[in-house]
Amino acid sequence: MKKIALVTGGGSGIGRATAHAFADVGATVVVADCNKSAADATVEAIVGKSRQAISVAVDVSVASSVREMVRVIDNRYGRLDWAFNNAAIMPRKADLVDLSEEEWDRLMDINLKGPWLCMKHEIPLMLKSGGGAIVNTASMNGLVALPAAAGYVASKFGVIGLSKSAAIDYAARGIRINAVCPGMTETPMFATAAAERSADASAIAGLLPIGRIGTPEEIAQAVVWLCSDQASYLVGHALVVDGGFTSL
Ligand code: NAD
C-alpha cells in the first residue's frame, strides 16, 4: 500500500526537499505549512514529476490548526504512515537578556509545542492504521550551543528530549520516533542567520570538517531512511547530519 507522509514546514528548505524525497520513494505527501502558497509551490513541483501530493495550511503552534491538519489526512486517506515534524523558526540574534517574553513564548510555541501538538494528533491516526514512523527536526544546536541563540538552542534540546520520551512510550505500539539533527544547511533560515552573524558561506564552510555547507537534500535522505524499514530498530535516536561539525 502507498505510504501517506506528512511534512510540516514543507514549503521551504529541508521540509520541501523531504517532501520531494518522500514522493520520490512512492509516498503520497501532505505538504503542510503556515505559508500556504509556499506549500502549494512544493506540491506543484511534486505533481509536475507525476508524483502525488496535496497541500494543507497549518500553524503548528495552534492546537485547533494541527487537529484540523490531521483530520484532513484522516478524512482523505484514513491513515498516516510517516510524519516529519519539521516546521520551526530561528529568532533574531540576541543575548537572552534582550529577548522579550513574547519572542520567547512564540519560539517555544512553534519549535517545541509544535512537534508535541503534531505528535499528539498524529499518533492516534497512526495507531488506527497499524503504526508508523515519526521524525522530529531538532538541530546540531540541540546538542551544542550557538552564541546569542539561547531560546532556539533550548527549544532544540527540548525537541530531542521530547522525541526520546515519545519514542520509548510508543515503540511497543508500532510507532518508531526519532529526531534528526541537521548541521548548517543551505536554506532561507540558514541564510538569514548567517547574514545576521556577518558570516559568509566560504568562511562557514571552512569551519566544517567536510569543507562545505550541507544541502537540504542530504538531510531529506536521512529522514527518509529513518522512516523506512531499513531503520526498523532505531528508536529514540538523534541522528546528527552535520558534516562533522559536532565531532570537532
Ligand atoms: P526554512 O525557514 O527554510 O523553512 C521552515 C518552514 O517552516 C517555512 O516554510 C515556514 O513557513 C514554516 N513554518 C514556520 N513557522 C511555522 C508554523 N508556525 N507552522 C507551520 N509552518 C511554519 O527553514 P529550514 O532551514 O528548512 O528549517 C527546517 C528545520 O530544520 C527547522 O526545524 C530548523 O530549526 C531545522 N534546522 C535547520 C538548520 C539549517 O541550517 N537550515 C540547521 C539545523 C536545524
Short mmCIF file of C-alpha atoms and ligand atoms in Angstrom, two decimals:
data_model
loop_
_atom_site.label_atom_id
_atom_site.label_comp_id
_atom_site.label_asym_id
_atom_site.label_seq_id
_atom_site.Cartn_x
_atom_site.Cartn_y
_atom_site.Cartn_z
CA MET A 1 0.00 0.00 0.00
CA LYS A 2 1.15 3.52 -0.82
CA LYS A 3 2.62 5.33 2.20
CA ILE A 4 0.98 8.55 3.36
CA ALA A 5 3.64 11.00 4.52
CA LEU A 6 3.19 14.35 6.25
CA VAL A 7 5.81 17.12 6.24
CA THR A 8 5.36 20.30 8.28
CA GLY A 9 7.35 23.29 7.09
CA GLY A 10 7.12 21.65 3.67
CA GLY A 11 7.05 24.99 1.87
CA SER A 12 10.76 25.65 2.15
CA GLY A 13 14.25 24.32 2.76
CA ILE A 14 14.62 20.96 4.48
CA GLY A 15 10.84 20.34 4.55
CA ARG A 16 10.46 20.96 0.82
CA ALA A 17 13.42 18.68 0.00
CA THR A 18 11.99 15.96 2.25
CA ALA A 19 8.55 16.24 0.65
CA HIS A 20 10.26 15.58 -2.70
CA ALA A 21 12.28 12.71 -1.24
CA PHE A 22 9.17 11.04 0.24
CA ALA A 23 7.39 11.42 -3.10
CA ASP A 24 10.41 10.00 -4.93
CA VAL A 25 10.16 6.77 -2.91
CA GLY A 26 6.49 6.48 -3.86
CA ALA A 27 4.69 8.10 -0.93
CA THR A 28 1.69 10.40 -1.22
CA VAL A 29 2.85 13.55 0.54
CA VAL A 30 0.84 16.02 2.59
CA VAL A 31 2.79 19.28 2.47
CA ALA A 32 1.81 21.45 5.44
CA ASP A 33 3.00 24.98 6.08
CA CYS A 34 1.76 28.28 7.51
CA ASN A 35 2.79 29.76 4.17
CA LYS A 36 0.11 28.11 2.02
CA SER A 37 1.42 29.44 -1.29
CA ALA A 38 4.87 28.02 -0.48
CA ALA A 39 3.27 24.64 0.30
CA ASP A 40 1.32 24.88 -2.97
CA ALA A 41 4.57 25.51 -4.87
CA THR A 42 6.11 22.37 -3.35
CA VAL A 43 3.04 20.36 -4.32
CA GLU A 44 3.06 21.76 -7.85
CA ALA A 45 6.69 20.70 -8.31
CA ILE A 46 6.00 17.19 -6.97
CA VAL A 47 2.87 16.72 -9.07
CA GLY A 48 4.88 18.01 -12.03
CA LYS A 49 7.09 14.92 -11.62
CA SER A 50 3.92 12.75 -11.82
CA ARG A 51 4.04 12.04 -8.11
CA GLN A 52 1.29 12.55 -5.54
CA ALA A 53 0.98 15.45 -3.06
CA ILE A 54 -1.57 17.79 -1.52
CA SER A 55 -1.07 20.98 0.49
CA VAL A 56 -2.58 21.92 3.83
CA ALA A 57 -2.33 25.24 5.68
CA VAL A 58 -1.28 24.79 9.29
CA ASP A 59 0.13 26.80 12.14
CA VAL A 60 1.89 24.12 14.21
CA SER A 61 1.71 26.30 17.33
CA VAL A 62 -2.12 26.30 17.34
CA ALA A 63 -3.87 23.18 18.64
CA SER A 64 -7.04 23.60 16.56
CA SER A 65 -4.97 24.08 13.39
CA VAL A 66 -2.90 20.93 13.98
CA ARG A 67 -6.04 18.94 14.83
CA GLU A 68 -7.62 20.12 11.56
CA MET A 69 -4.48 19.18 9.55
CA VAL A 70 -4.63 15.61 10.84
CA ARG A 71 -8.42 15.49 10.37
CA VAL A 72 -7.92 16.37 6.68
CA ILE A 73 -5.46 13.47 6.35
CA ASP A 74 -7.78 11.07 8.18
CA ASN A 75 -10.79 12.09 6.03
CA ARG A 76 -8.89 11.84 2.77
CA TYR A 77 -6.63 8.82 3.33
CA GLY A 78 -7.77 7.21 6.61
CA ARG A 79 -4.16 6.57 7.58
CA LEU A 80 -0.78 8.17 8.27
CA ASP A 81 2.47 6.22 7.88
CA TRP A 82 5.27 8.77 8.10
CA ALA A 83 5.33 12.21 9.78
CA PHE A 84 8.17 14.70 9.60
CA ASN A 85 7.55 17.40 12.22
CA ASN A 86 9.97 19.95 10.90
CA ALA A 87 8.44 23.46 10.96
CA ALA A 88 10.36 25.88 13.16
CA ILE A 89 11.63 29.42 13.34
CA MET A 90 15.03 30.87 14.13
CA PRO A 91 14.60 34.12 16.10
CA ARG A 92 16.77 37.18 15.64
CA LYS A 93 20.29 37.02 17.05
CA ALA A 94 20.05 38.31 20.63
CA ASP A 95 21.52 37.76 24.07
CA LEU A 96 18.95 36.11 26.30
CA VAL A 97 18.52 39.24 28.42
CA ASP A 98 17.42 41.12 25.30
CA LEU A 99 14.82 38.56 24.23
CA SER A 100 11.26 39.63 25.05
CA GLU A 101 8.79 37.33 26.76
CA GLU A 102 6.65 37.43 23.61
CA GLU A 103 9.61 36.32 21.47
CA TRP A 104 10.43 33.50 23.90
CA ASP A 105 6.81 32.29 24.00
CA ARG A 106 6.39 32.39 20.21
CA LEU A 107 9.64 30.47 19.73
CA MET A 108 8.68 27.76 22.22
CA ASP A 109 5.13 27.58 20.83
CA ILE A 110 6.35 26.87 17.30
CA ASN A 111 9.60 24.97 17.91
CA LEU A 112 8.70 22.81 20.92
CA LYS A 113 4.95 22.87 21.47
CA GLY A 114 4.55 22.43 17.69
CA PRO A 115 6.16 18.95 17.49
CA TRP A 116 4.27 17.92 20.66
CA LEU A 117 0.92 19.05 19.20
CA CYS A 118 1.73 17.30 15.92
CA MET A 119 2.58 14.01 17.65
CA LYS A 120 -0.47 14.35 19.91
CA HIS A 121 -2.73 14.27 16.86
CA GLU A 122 -0.63 12.09 14.51
CA ILE A 123 -0.14 9.21 16.93
CA PRO A 124 -3.84 8.26 17.31
CA LEU A 125 -4.21 8.17 13.49
CA MET A 126 -1.05 6.09 13.15
CA LEU A 127 -2.26 3.68 15.82
CA LYS A 128 -5.58 3.36 13.98
CA SER A 129 -3.73 2.27 10.83
CA GLY A 130 -1.28 -0.12 12.50
CA GLY A 131 1.73 2.06 13.32
CA GLY A 132 4.18 4.35 11.60
CA ALA A 133 7.34 6.40 11.93
CA ILE A 134 7.84 9.96 13.14
CA VAL A 135 10.90 12.16 12.76
CA ASN A 136 11.13 15.48 14.58
CA THR A 137 13.61 18.09 13.40
CA ALA A 138 15.97 19.07 16.19
CA SER A 139 19.36 20.52 15.26
CA MET A 140 23.02 20.11 16.00
CA ASN A 141 22.09 23.02 18.29
CA GLY A 142 20.02 20.50 20.22
CA LEU A 143 23.39 19.03 21.24
CA VAL A 144 25.76 22.01 21.36
CA ALA A 145 25.06 25.70 21.91
CA LEU A 146 25.11 28.55 19.41
CA PRO A 147 26.06 32.06 20.56
CA ALA A 148 23.20 34.56 21.06
CA ALA A 149 20.51 31.94 20.40
CA ALA A 150 19.58 30.66 23.88
CA GLY A 151 15.87 30.27 23.13
CA TYR A 152 16.46 28.42 19.85
CA VAL A 153 19.05 26.14 21.46
CA ALA A 154 16.75 25.44 24.42
CA SER A 155 13.88 24.59 22.07
CA LYS A 156 16.05 22.16 20.09
CA PHE A 157 17.46 20.45 23.21
CA GLY A 158 13.77 20.13 24.14
CA VAL A 159 12.86 18.51 20.80
CA ILE A 160 15.45 15.79 21.42
CA GLY A 161 14.07 15.13 24.92
CA LEU A 162 10.51 15.14 23.62
CA SER A 163 11.44 12.72 20.82
CA LYS A 164 13.20 10.30 23.15
CA SER A 165 10.31 10.34 25.64
CA ALA A 166 7.72 9.81 22.93
CA ALA A 167 9.88 7.08 21.39
CA ILE A 168 10.02 4.90 24.50
CA ASP A 169 6.31 5.35 25.15
CA TYR A 170 5.17 4.26 21.67
CA ALA A 171 7.86 1.83 20.44
CA ALA A 172 5.95 -1.24 21.61
CA ARG A 173 2.79 0.08 19.95
CA GLY A 174 4.36 0.12 16.48
CA ILE A 175 5.43 3.74 16.18
CA ARG A 176 9.13 4.49 15.84
CA ILE A 177 10.04 8.05 16.82
CA ASN A 178 13.44 9.63 16.21
CA ALA A 179 14.95 13.07 15.74
CA VAL A 180 17.19 14.41 13.01
CA CYS A 181 19.85 16.98 13.93
CA PRO A 182 20.88 18.95 10.87
CA GLY A 183 24.05 20.95 10.84
CA MET A 184 24.42 24.08 8.73
CA THR A 185 22.16 23.52 5.75
CA GLU A 186 21.67 25.79 2.76
CA THR A 187 18.11 27.11 3.29
CA PRO A 188 16.44 30.52 3.71
CA MET A 189 16.59 30.09 7.52
CA PHE A 190 20.32 29.45 7.39
CA ALA A 191 20.94 32.36 5.01
CA THR A 192 19.17 34.77 7.39
CA ALA A 193 21.03 33.50 10.46
CA ALA A 194 24.40 33.65 8.66
CA ALA A 195 23.74 37.19 7.40
CA GLU A 196 22.85 38.33 10.94
CA ARG A 197 26.16 36.95 12.13
CA SER A 198 28.02 38.55 9.19
CA ALA A 199 29.35 35.14 8.25
CA ASP A 200 29.90 34.42 4.56
CA ALA A 201 29.42 30.96 3.14
CA SER A 202 33.07 30.22 2.44
CA ALA A 203 34.11 31.25 5.99
CA ILE A 204 31.44 28.95 7.42
CA ALA A 205 32.43 26.12 5.10
CA GLY A 206 35.98 26.46 6.40
CA LEU A 207 34.74 25.69 9.93
CA LEU A 208 33.30 22.36 8.84
CA PRO A 209 35.39 19.16 8.69
CA ILE A 210 33.72 18.27 5.38
CA GLY A 211 34.60 21.71 3.99
CA ARG A 212 31.14 22.71 2.77
CA ILE A 213 27.63 23.57 3.92
CA GLY A 214 25.04 20.78 3.68
CA THR A 215 22.18 20.64 1.22
CA PRO A 216 18.51 20.19 2.22
CA GLU A 217 18.51 17.02 0.09
CA GLU A 218 21.21 15.48 2.30
CA ILE A 219 19.02 15.98 5.38
CA ALA A 220 16.00 14.68 3.46
CA GLN A 221 17.75 11.38 2.66
CA ALA A 222 18.46 10.83 6.38
CA VAL A 223 14.78 11.48 7.19
CA VAL A 224 13.51 9.08 4.53
CA TRP A 225 15.90 6.43 5.83
CA LEU A 226 14.79 6.97 9.45
CA CYS A 227 11.18 6.43 8.34
CA SER A 228 11.99 3.39 6.22
CA ASP A 229 12.01 -0.25 7.29
CA GLN A 230 15.79 -0.14 6.84
CA ALA A 231 15.83 1.73 10.19
CA SER A 232 13.46 -0.74 11.88
CA TYR A 233 15.48 -0.92 15.13
CA LEU A 234 16.09 2.84 15.52
CA VAL A 235 14.05 4.21 18.40
CA GLY A 236 14.66 7.48 20.23
CA HIS A 237 17.79 8.25 18.23
CA ALA A 238 19.00 11.78 17.49
CA LEU A 239 20.71 11.39 14.11
CA VAL A 240 23.33 14.09 13.54
CA VAL A 241 23.80 15.11 9.89
CA ASP A 242 26.30 17.94 10.19
CA GLY A 243 29.37 17.36 8.05
CA GLY A 244 31.32 16.60 11.21
CA PHE A 245 30.81 19.94 12.99
CA THR A 246 29.88 18.48 16.38
CA SER A 247 32.74 15.95 16.17
CA LEU A 248 35.34 18.73 16.18
P1 NAD B 1 13.06 27.37 6.39
O1 NAD B 1 12.84 28.68 7.08
O2 NAD B 1 13.63 27.33 5.04
O3 NAD B 1 11.67 26.54 6.38
C1 NAD B 1 10.85 26.50 7.50
C2 NAD B 1 9.41 26.35 7.04
O4 NAD B 1 8.58 26.25 8.22
C3 NAD B 1 8.90 27.56 6.23
O5 NAD B 1 8.26 27.12 5.05
C4 NAD B 1 7.92 28.24 7.18
O6 NAD B 1 6.84 28.89 6.52
C5 NAD B 1 7.44 27.05 8.00
N1 NAD B 1 6.90 27.46 9.30
C6 NAD B 1 7.42 28.36 10.19
N2 NAD B 1 6.62 28.50 11.23
C7 NAD B 1 5.55 27.68 11.04
C8 NAD B 1 4.39 27.40 11.77
N3 NAD B 1 4.11 28.02 12.94
N4 NAD B 1 3.52 26.48 11.30
C9 NAD B 1 3.76 25.88 10.11
N5 NAD B 1 4.84 26.13 9.35
C10 NAD B 1 5.73 27.01 9.81
O7 NAD B 1 13.95 26.54 7.41
P2 NAD B 1 14.84 25.21 7.27
O8 NAD B 1 16.24 25.62 7.36
O9 NAD B 1 14.37 24.36 6.17
O10 NAD B 1 14.49 24.55 8.66
C11 NAD B 1 13.73 23.36 8.79
C12 NAD B 1 14.01 22.77 10.13
O11 NAD B 1 15.41 22.44 10.23
C13 NAD B 1 13.73 23.66 11.33
O12 NAD B 1 13.21 22.87 12.38
C14 NAD B 1 15.09 24.21 11.69
O13 NAD B 1 15.15 24.62 13.04
C15 NAD B 1 15.94 22.99 11.42
N6 NAD B 1 17.37 23.24 11.23
C16 NAD B 1 17.82 23.97 10.17
C17 NAD B 1 19.18 24.14 10.02
C18 NAD B 1 19.76 24.92 8.85
O14 NAD B 1 20.98 25.17 8.84
N7 NAD B 1 18.98 25.28 7.86
C19 NAD B 1 20.08 23.59 10.93
C20 NAD B 1 19.58 22.86 11.99
C21 NAD B 1 18.21 22.68 12.12
#
